[in-house]
Amino acid sequence: QCLLSGSWRSDTGCRMVVSTLGKDSRFSGSYLPGLAAGDSELLTSPLEGFQQDAGLVPQPTFSFTVNWQLRVRITAFLGQCYVDTNGEETLHALWLLREAADSPTENWKATR
């Protein structure tokens, strides 16, 4: 069964810690970018999200957002938790980062 509670590390060294997983499928925790982020100003930042009920779906989908500390950015993650035949849990996710744009004409470069 896939539960997001605990600590997760990405291939690029980013670390997500889910400290609270509620009965309502909400979770919260913290996120720290890895060295690949290349920005020493980024600190551990809060995250909030939802996971499908793992009791109903054995490999649930999830989503969460990270509100970056000291930056005008928010990142949204959307993915699924998989369990292999050895019981190993793996998360696969896509992400979208949004920075504040100074004007509508600058909107094109605000999303990665």
Short mmCIF file of N, CA and C in Angstrom, two decimals:
data_model
loop_
_atom_site.label_atom_id
_atom_site.label_comp_id
_atom_site.label_asym_id
_atom_site.label_seq_id
_atom_site.Cartn_x
_atom_site.Cartn_y
_atom_site.Cartn_z
N GLN A 1 0.85 -1.19 0.00
CA GLN A 1 0.00 0.00 0.00
C GLN A 1 0.89 1.24 0.00
N CYS A 2 0.55 2.18 -0.82
CA CYS A 2 1.33 3.40 -1.00
C CYS A 2 0.84 4.51 -0.07
N LEU A 3 1.66 4.89 0.88
CA LEU A 3 1.35 6.02 1.75
C LEU A 3 2.48 7.02 1.65
N LEU A 4 2.15 8.30 1.51
CA LEU A 4 3.17 9.31 1.32
C LEU A 4 3.91 9.71 2.59
N SER A 5 3.42 9.30 3.76
CA SER A 5 4.09 9.67 5.01
C SER A 5 5.55 9.25 4.98
N GLY A 6 6.42 10.15 5.43
CA GLY A 6 7.84 9.83 5.50
C GLY A 6 8.67 10.76 4.64
N SER A 7 9.87 10.30 4.33
CA SER A 7 10.84 11.10 3.58
C SER A 7 11.07 10.50 2.21
N TRP A 8 11.11 11.35 1.20
CA TRP A 8 11.31 10.94 -0.19
C TRP A 8 12.44 11.76 -0.79
N ARG A 9 13.25 11.15 -1.66
CA ARG A 9 14.34 11.85 -2.34
C ARG A 9 14.23 11.60 -3.84
N SER A 10 14.42 12.67 -4.63
CA SER A 10 14.32 12.55 -6.08
C SER A 10 15.67 12.18 -6.68
N ASP A 11 15.66 11.87 -7.97
CA ASP A 11 16.90 11.56 -8.68
C ASP A 11 17.87 12.74 -8.69
N THR A 12 17.35 13.96 -8.53
CA THR A 12 18.20 15.16 -8.55
C THR A 12 18.58 15.63 -7.15
N GLY A 13 18.18 14.87 -6.13
CA GLY A 13 18.56 15.20 -4.76
C GLY A 13 17.57 16.06 -4.00
N CYS A 14 16.42 16.37 -4.61
CA CYS A 14 15.38 17.11 -3.89
C CYS A 14 14.81 16.20 -2.81
N ARG A 15 14.39 16.80 -1.70
CA ARG A 15 13.87 15.99 -0.60
C ARG A 15 12.50 16.51 -0.18
N MET A 16 11.55 15.59 -0.08
CA MET A 16 10.20 15.90 0.37
C MET A 16 9.95 15.11 1.65
N VAL A 17 9.48 15.78 2.67
CA VAL A 17 9.12 15.12 3.92
C VAL A 17 7.65 15.37 4.18
N VAL A 18 6.88 14.29 4.23
CA VAL A 18 5.45 14.39 4.53
C VAL A 18 5.28 14.07 6.00
N SER A 19 4.97 15.08 6.77
CA SER A 19 4.90 14.91 8.22
C SER A 19 3.49 14.61 8.72
N THR A 20 2.48 15.01 7.98
CA THR A 20 1.11 14.78 8.40
C THR A 20 0.30 14.26 7.21
N LEU A 21 -0.34 13.11 7.40
CA LEU A 21 -1.24 12.57 6.39
C LEU A 21 -2.57 12.31 7.09
N GLY A 22 -3.56 13.17 6.81
CA GLY A 22 -4.83 13.11 7.52
C GLY A 22 -5.80 12.10 6.95
N LYS A 23 -6.84 11.80 7.71
CA LYS A 23 -7.88 10.88 7.26
C LYS A 23 -8.65 11.44 6.08
N ASP A 24 -8.60 12.75 5.89
CA ASP A 24 -9.30 13.39 4.78
C ASP A 24 -8.44 13.41 3.51
N SER A 25 -7.35 12.66 3.49
CA SER A 25 -6.44 12.53 2.35
C SER A 25 -5.57 13.76 2.12
N ARG A 26 -5.60 14.72 3.03
CA ARG A 26 -4.71 15.88 2.94
C ARG A 26 -3.38 15.54 3.59
N PHE A 27 -2.33 16.17 3.09
CA PHE A 27 -1.03 16.01 3.75
C PHE A 27 -0.27 17.32 3.73
N SER A 28 0.68 17.43 4.62
CA SER A 28 1.54 18.60 4.68
C SER A 28 2.94 18.15 5.02
N GLY A 29 3.87 19.05 4.84
CA GLY A 29 5.26 18.71 5.13
C GLY A 29 6.19 19.81 4.65
N SER A 30 7.37 19.39 4.19
CA SER A 30 8.36 20.35 3.74
C SER A 30 9.08 19.82 2.51
N TYR A 31 9.69 20.75 1.77
CA TYR A 31 10.39 20.41 0.53
C TYR A 31 11.70 21.17 0.49
N LEU A 32 12.77 20.48 0.15
CA LEU A 32 14.08 21.11 0.02
C LEU A 32 14.67 20.73 -1.33
N PRO A 33 14.99 21.73 -2.16
CA PRO A 33 15.55 21.42 -3.47
C PRO A 33 16.94 20.82 -3.34
N GLY A 34 17.32 20.03 -4.34
CA GLY A 34 18.65 19.44 -4.36
C GLY A 34 19.67 20.39 -4.94
N LEU A 35 20.90 19.94 -5.02
CA LEU A 35 21.98 20.75 -5.57
C LEU A 35 21.73 21.14 -7.00
N ALA A 36 20.95 20.33 -7.71
CA ALA A 36 20.65 20.62 -9.12
C ALA A 36 19.86 21.91 -9.27
N ALA A 37 19.21 22.35 -8.19
CA ALA A 37 18.43 23.59 -8.27
C ALA A 37 19.36 24.79 -8.48
N GLY A 38 20.59 24.70 -8.02
CA GLY A 38 21.58 25.73 -8.27
C GLY A 38 21.29 27.08 -7.66
N ASP A 39 20.47 27.16 -6.63
CA ASP A 39 20.13 28.43 -6.03
C ASP A 39 20.30 28.32 -4.52
N SER A 40 21.36 28.89 -4.00
CA SER A 40 21.66 28.76 -2.58
C SER A 40 20.67 29.50 -1.69
N GLU A 41 19.84 30.38 -2.27
CA GLU A 41 18.85 31.12 -1.48
C GLU A 41 17.61 30.29 -1.17
N LEU A 42 17.43 29.17 -1.85
CA LEU A 42 16.24 28.36 -1.62
C LEU A 42 16.39 27.59 -0.32
N LEU A 43 15.42 27.73 0.53
CA LEU A 43 15.41 27.07 1.83
C LEU A 43 14.31 26.02 1.85
N THR A 44 14.30 25.25 2.92
CA THR A 44 13.19 24.31 3.10
C THR A 44 11.89 25.10 3.09
N SER A 45 10.94 24.63 2.30
CA SER A 45 9.69 25.35 2.11
C SER A 45 8.51 24.44 2.43
N PRO A 46 7.39 25.04 2.88
CA PRO A 46 6.22 24.22 3.21
C PRO A 46 5.53 23.67 1.98
N LEU A 47 4.93 22.50 2.15
CA LEU A 47 4.13 21.90 1.09
C LEU A 47 2.79 21.47 1.65
N GLU A 48 1.78 21.49 0.80
CA GLU A 48 0.42 21.06 1.13
C GLU A 48 -0.11 20.27 -0.04
N GLY A 49 -0.83 19.15 0.24
CA GLY A 49 -1.35 18.37 -0.87
C GLY A 49 -2.46 17.41 -0.51
N PHE A 50 -2.82 16.60 -1.50
CA PHE A 50 -3.86 15.58 -1.39
C PHE A 50 -3.37 14.28 -2.00
N GLN A 51 -3.81 13.17 -1.44
CA GLN A 51 -3.55 11.84 -2.01
C GLN A 51 -4.87 11.10 -2.09
N GLN A 52 -5.07 10.33 -3.16
CA GLN A 52 -6.25 9.47 -3.22
C GLN A 52 -6.22 8.52 -2.02
N ASP A 53 -7.36 8.04 -1.62
CA ASP A 53 -7.46 7.09 -0.51
C ASP A 53 -6.74 5.80 -0.90
N ALA A 54 -5.63 5.50 -0.23
CA ALA A 54 -4.84 4.31 -0.54
C ALA A 54 -5.60 3.02 -0.20
N GLY A 55 -6.65 3.12 0.60
CA GLY A 55 -7.48 1.96 0.88
C GLY A 55 -8.39 1.59 -0.27
N LEU A 56 -8.68 2.57 -1.13
CA LEU A 56 -9.55 2.34 -2.28
C LEU A 56 -8.76 2.11 -3.56
N VAL A 57 -7.60 2.73 -3.66
CA VAL A 57 -6.77 2.65 -4.86
C VAL A 57 -5.37 2.21 -4.44
N PRO A 58 -4.91 1.04 -4.87
CA PRO A 58 -3.62 0.53 -4.39
C PRO A 58 -2.40 1.37 -4.81
N GLN A 59 -2.51 2.07 -5.93
CA GLN A 59 -1.41 2.91 -6.42
C GLN A 59 -1.98 4.31 -6.67
N PRO A 60 -2.17 5.07 -5.58
CA PRO A 60 -2.93 6.31 -5.65
C PRO A 60 -2.18 7.46 -6.34
N THR A 61 -3.00 8.38 -6.87
CA THR A 61 -2.46 9.62 -7.41
C THR A 61 -2.37 10.64 -6.27
N PHE A 62 -1.58 11.69 -6.50
CA PHE A 62 -1.41 12.72 -5.49
C PHE A 62 -1.11 14.04 -6.18
N SER A 63 -1.27 15.12 -5.44
CA SER A 63 -0.84 16.43 -5.91
C SER A 63 -0.42 17.24 -4.69
N PHE A 64 0.53 18.13 -4.88
CA PHE A 64 0.90 19.05 -3.81
C PHE A 64 1.53 20.30 -4.39
N THR A 65 1.51 21.35 -3.60
CA THR A 65 2.15 22.60 -3.99
C THR A 65 3.22 22.95 -2.98
N VAL A 66 4.26 23.62 -3.46
CA VAL A 66 5.33 24.12 -2.61
C VAL A 66 5.33 25.63 -2.74
N ASN A 67 5.23 26.30 -1.61
CA ASN A 67 5.30 27.76 -1.56
C ASN A 67 6.72 28.12 -1.14
N TRP A 68 7.56 28.48 -2.09
CA TRP A 68 8.99 28.70 -1.84
C TRP A 68 9.23 29.87 -0.89
N GLN A 69 10.04 29.64 0.12
CA GLN A 69 10.43 30.67 1.06
C GLN A 69 11.41 31.63 0.38
N LEU A 70 11.31 32.90 0.67
CA LEU A 70 12.19 33.95 0.16
C LEU A 70 12.13 34.14 -1.35
N ARG A 71 11.17 33.55 -2.02
CA ARG A 71 11.04 33.68 -3.47
C ARG A 71 9.58 33.92 -3.81
N VAL A 72 9.36 34.49 -4.97
CA VAL A 72 7.99 34.70 -5.45
C VAL A 72 7.72 33.59 -6.46
N ARG A 73 7.60 32.36 -5.92
CA ARG A 73 7.39 31.17 -6.75
C ARG A 73 6.45 30.20 -6.05
N ILE A 74 5.74 29.45 -6.85
CA ILE A 74 4.96 28.32 -6.36
C ILE A 74 5.16 27.19 -7.36
N THR A 75 5.34 25.99 -6.86
CA THR A 75 5.47 24.83 -7.73
C THR A 75 4.34 23.86 -7.43
N ALA A 76 3.73 23.32 -8.48
CA ALA A 76 2.69 22.31 -8.34
C ALA A 76 3.23 20.98 -8.86
N PHE A 77 3.00 19.93 -8.11
CA PHE A 77 3.41 18.57 -8.49
C PHE A 77 2.16 17.72 -8.63
N LEU A 78 2.16 16.83 -9.62
CA LEU A 78 1.04 15.93 -9.86
C LEU A 78 1.63 14.58 -10.22
N GLY A 79 1.24 13.54 -9.50
CA GLY A 79 1.87 12.25 -9.79
C GLY A 79 1.09 11.07 -9.25
N GLN A 80 1.81 9.95 -9.21
CA GLN A 80 1.22 8.70 -8.74
C GLN A 80 2.27 7.93 -7.97
N CYS A 81 1.82 7.20 -6.96
CA CYS A 81 2.68 6.36 -6.14
C CYS A 81 2.51 4.92 -6.62
N TYR A 82 3.62 4.26 -6.94
CA TYR A 82 3.60 2.87 -7.41
C TYR A 82 4.29 1.97 -6.40
N VAL A 83 3.78 0.74 -6.31
CA VAL A 83 4.40 -0.28 -5.47
C VAL A 83 4.81 -1.43 -6.37
N ASP A 84 6.12 -1.77 -6.35
CA ASP A 84 6.57 -2.87 -7.21
C ASP A 84 6.36 -4.22 -6.53
N THR A 85 6.75 -5.31 -7.17
CA THR A 85 6.52 -6.66 -6.64
C THR A 85 7.30 -6.93 -5.35
N ASN A 86 8.34 -6.13 -5.07
CA ASN A 86 9.10 -6.26 -3.82
C ASN A 86 8.55 -5.38 -2.71
N GLY A 87 7.46 -4.66 -2.98
CA GLY A 87 6.88 -3.77 -1.98
C GLY A 87 7.54 -2.41 -1.92
N GLU A 88 8.44 -2.12 -2.84
CA GLU A 88 9.14 -0.84 -2.88
C GLU A 88 8.22 0.24 -3.46
N GLU A 89 8.09 1.35 -2.75
CA GLU A 89 7.26 2.47 -3.20
C GLU A 89 8.10 3.44 -4.02
N THR A 90 7.54 3.91 -5.13
CA THR A 90 8.20 4.88 -6.00
C THR A 90 7.18 5.93 -6.40
N LEU A 91 7.59 7.20 -6.36
CA LEU A 91 6.73 8.28 -6.81
C LEU A 91 7.16 8.72 -8.20
N HIS A 92 6.20 8.92 -9.08
CA HIS A 92 6.44 9.49 -10.41
C HIS A 92 5.59 10.75 -10.49
N ALA A 93 6.22 11.88 -10.80
CA ALA A 93 5.47 13.14 -10.80
C ALA A 93 5.96 14.09 -11.89
N LEU A 94 5.06 14.95 -12.30
CA LEU A 94 5.36 16.08 -13.18
C LEU A 94 5.27 17.33 -12.32
N TRP A 95 6.02 18.36 -12.68
CA TRP A 95 5.94 19.59 -11.91
C TRP A 95 5.84 20.79 -12.83
N LEU A 96 5.29 21.84 -12.27
CA LEU A 96 5.11 23.09 -12.99
C LEU A 96 5.47 24.20 -12.01
N LEU A 97 6.44 25.03 -12.38
CA LEU A 97 6.88 26.12 -11.52
C LEU A 97 6.37 27.44 -12.09
N ARG A 98 5.82 28.28 -11.22
CA ARG A 98 5.31 29.58 -11.64
C ARG A 98 5.97 30.67 -10.81
N GLU A 99 6.57 31.64 -11.50
CA GLU A 99 7.13 32.83 -10.85
C GLU A 99 6.20 33.99 -11.14
N ALA A 100 6.25 35.01 -10.30
CA ALA A 100 5.43 36.20 -10.54
C ALA A 100 5.97 36.95 -11.76
N ALA A 101 5.07 37.39 -12.61
CA ALA A 101 5.44 38.19 -13.78
C ALA A 101 5.16 39.66 -13.46
N ASP A 102 5.97 40.55 -14.02
CA ASP A 102 5.79 41.98 -13.78
C ASP A 102 4.60 42.56 -14.53
N SER A 103 4.21 41.90 -15.63
CA SER A 103 3.09 42.40 -16.43
C SER A 103 2.56 41.27 -17.31
N PRO A 104 1.39 41.44 -17.90
CA PRO A 104 0.86 40.40 -18.80
C PRO A 104 1.78 40.11 -19.99
N THR A 105 2.53 41.09 -20.43
CA THR A 105 3.44 40.85 -21.56
C THR A 105 4.63 39.99 -21.17
N GLU A 106 4.91 39.90 -19.85
CA GLU A 106 5.99 39.05 -19.35
C GLU A 106 5.49 37.66 -18.95
N ASN A 107 4.20 37.42 -19.09
CA ASN A 107 3.59 36.16 -18.68
C ASN A 107 4.25 34.94 -19.33
N TRP A 108 4.66 35.06 -20.57
CA TRP A 108 5.21 33.93 -21.33
C TRP A 108 6.42 33.30 -20.67
N LYS A 109 7.20 34.05 -19.91
CA LYS A 109 8.42 33.50 -19.33
C LYS A 109 8.29 33.18 -17.84
N ALA A 110 7.08 33.24 -17.30
CA ALA A 110 6.88 33.04 -15.87
C ALA A 110 6.61 31.60 -15.47
N THR A 111 6.37 30.72 -16.43
CA THR A 111 6.05 29.32 -16.13
C THR A 111 7.08 28.40 -16.75
N ARG A 112 7.55 27.44 -15.96
CA ARG A 112 8.49 26.41 -16.47
C ARG A 112 7.88 25.05 -16.24
#
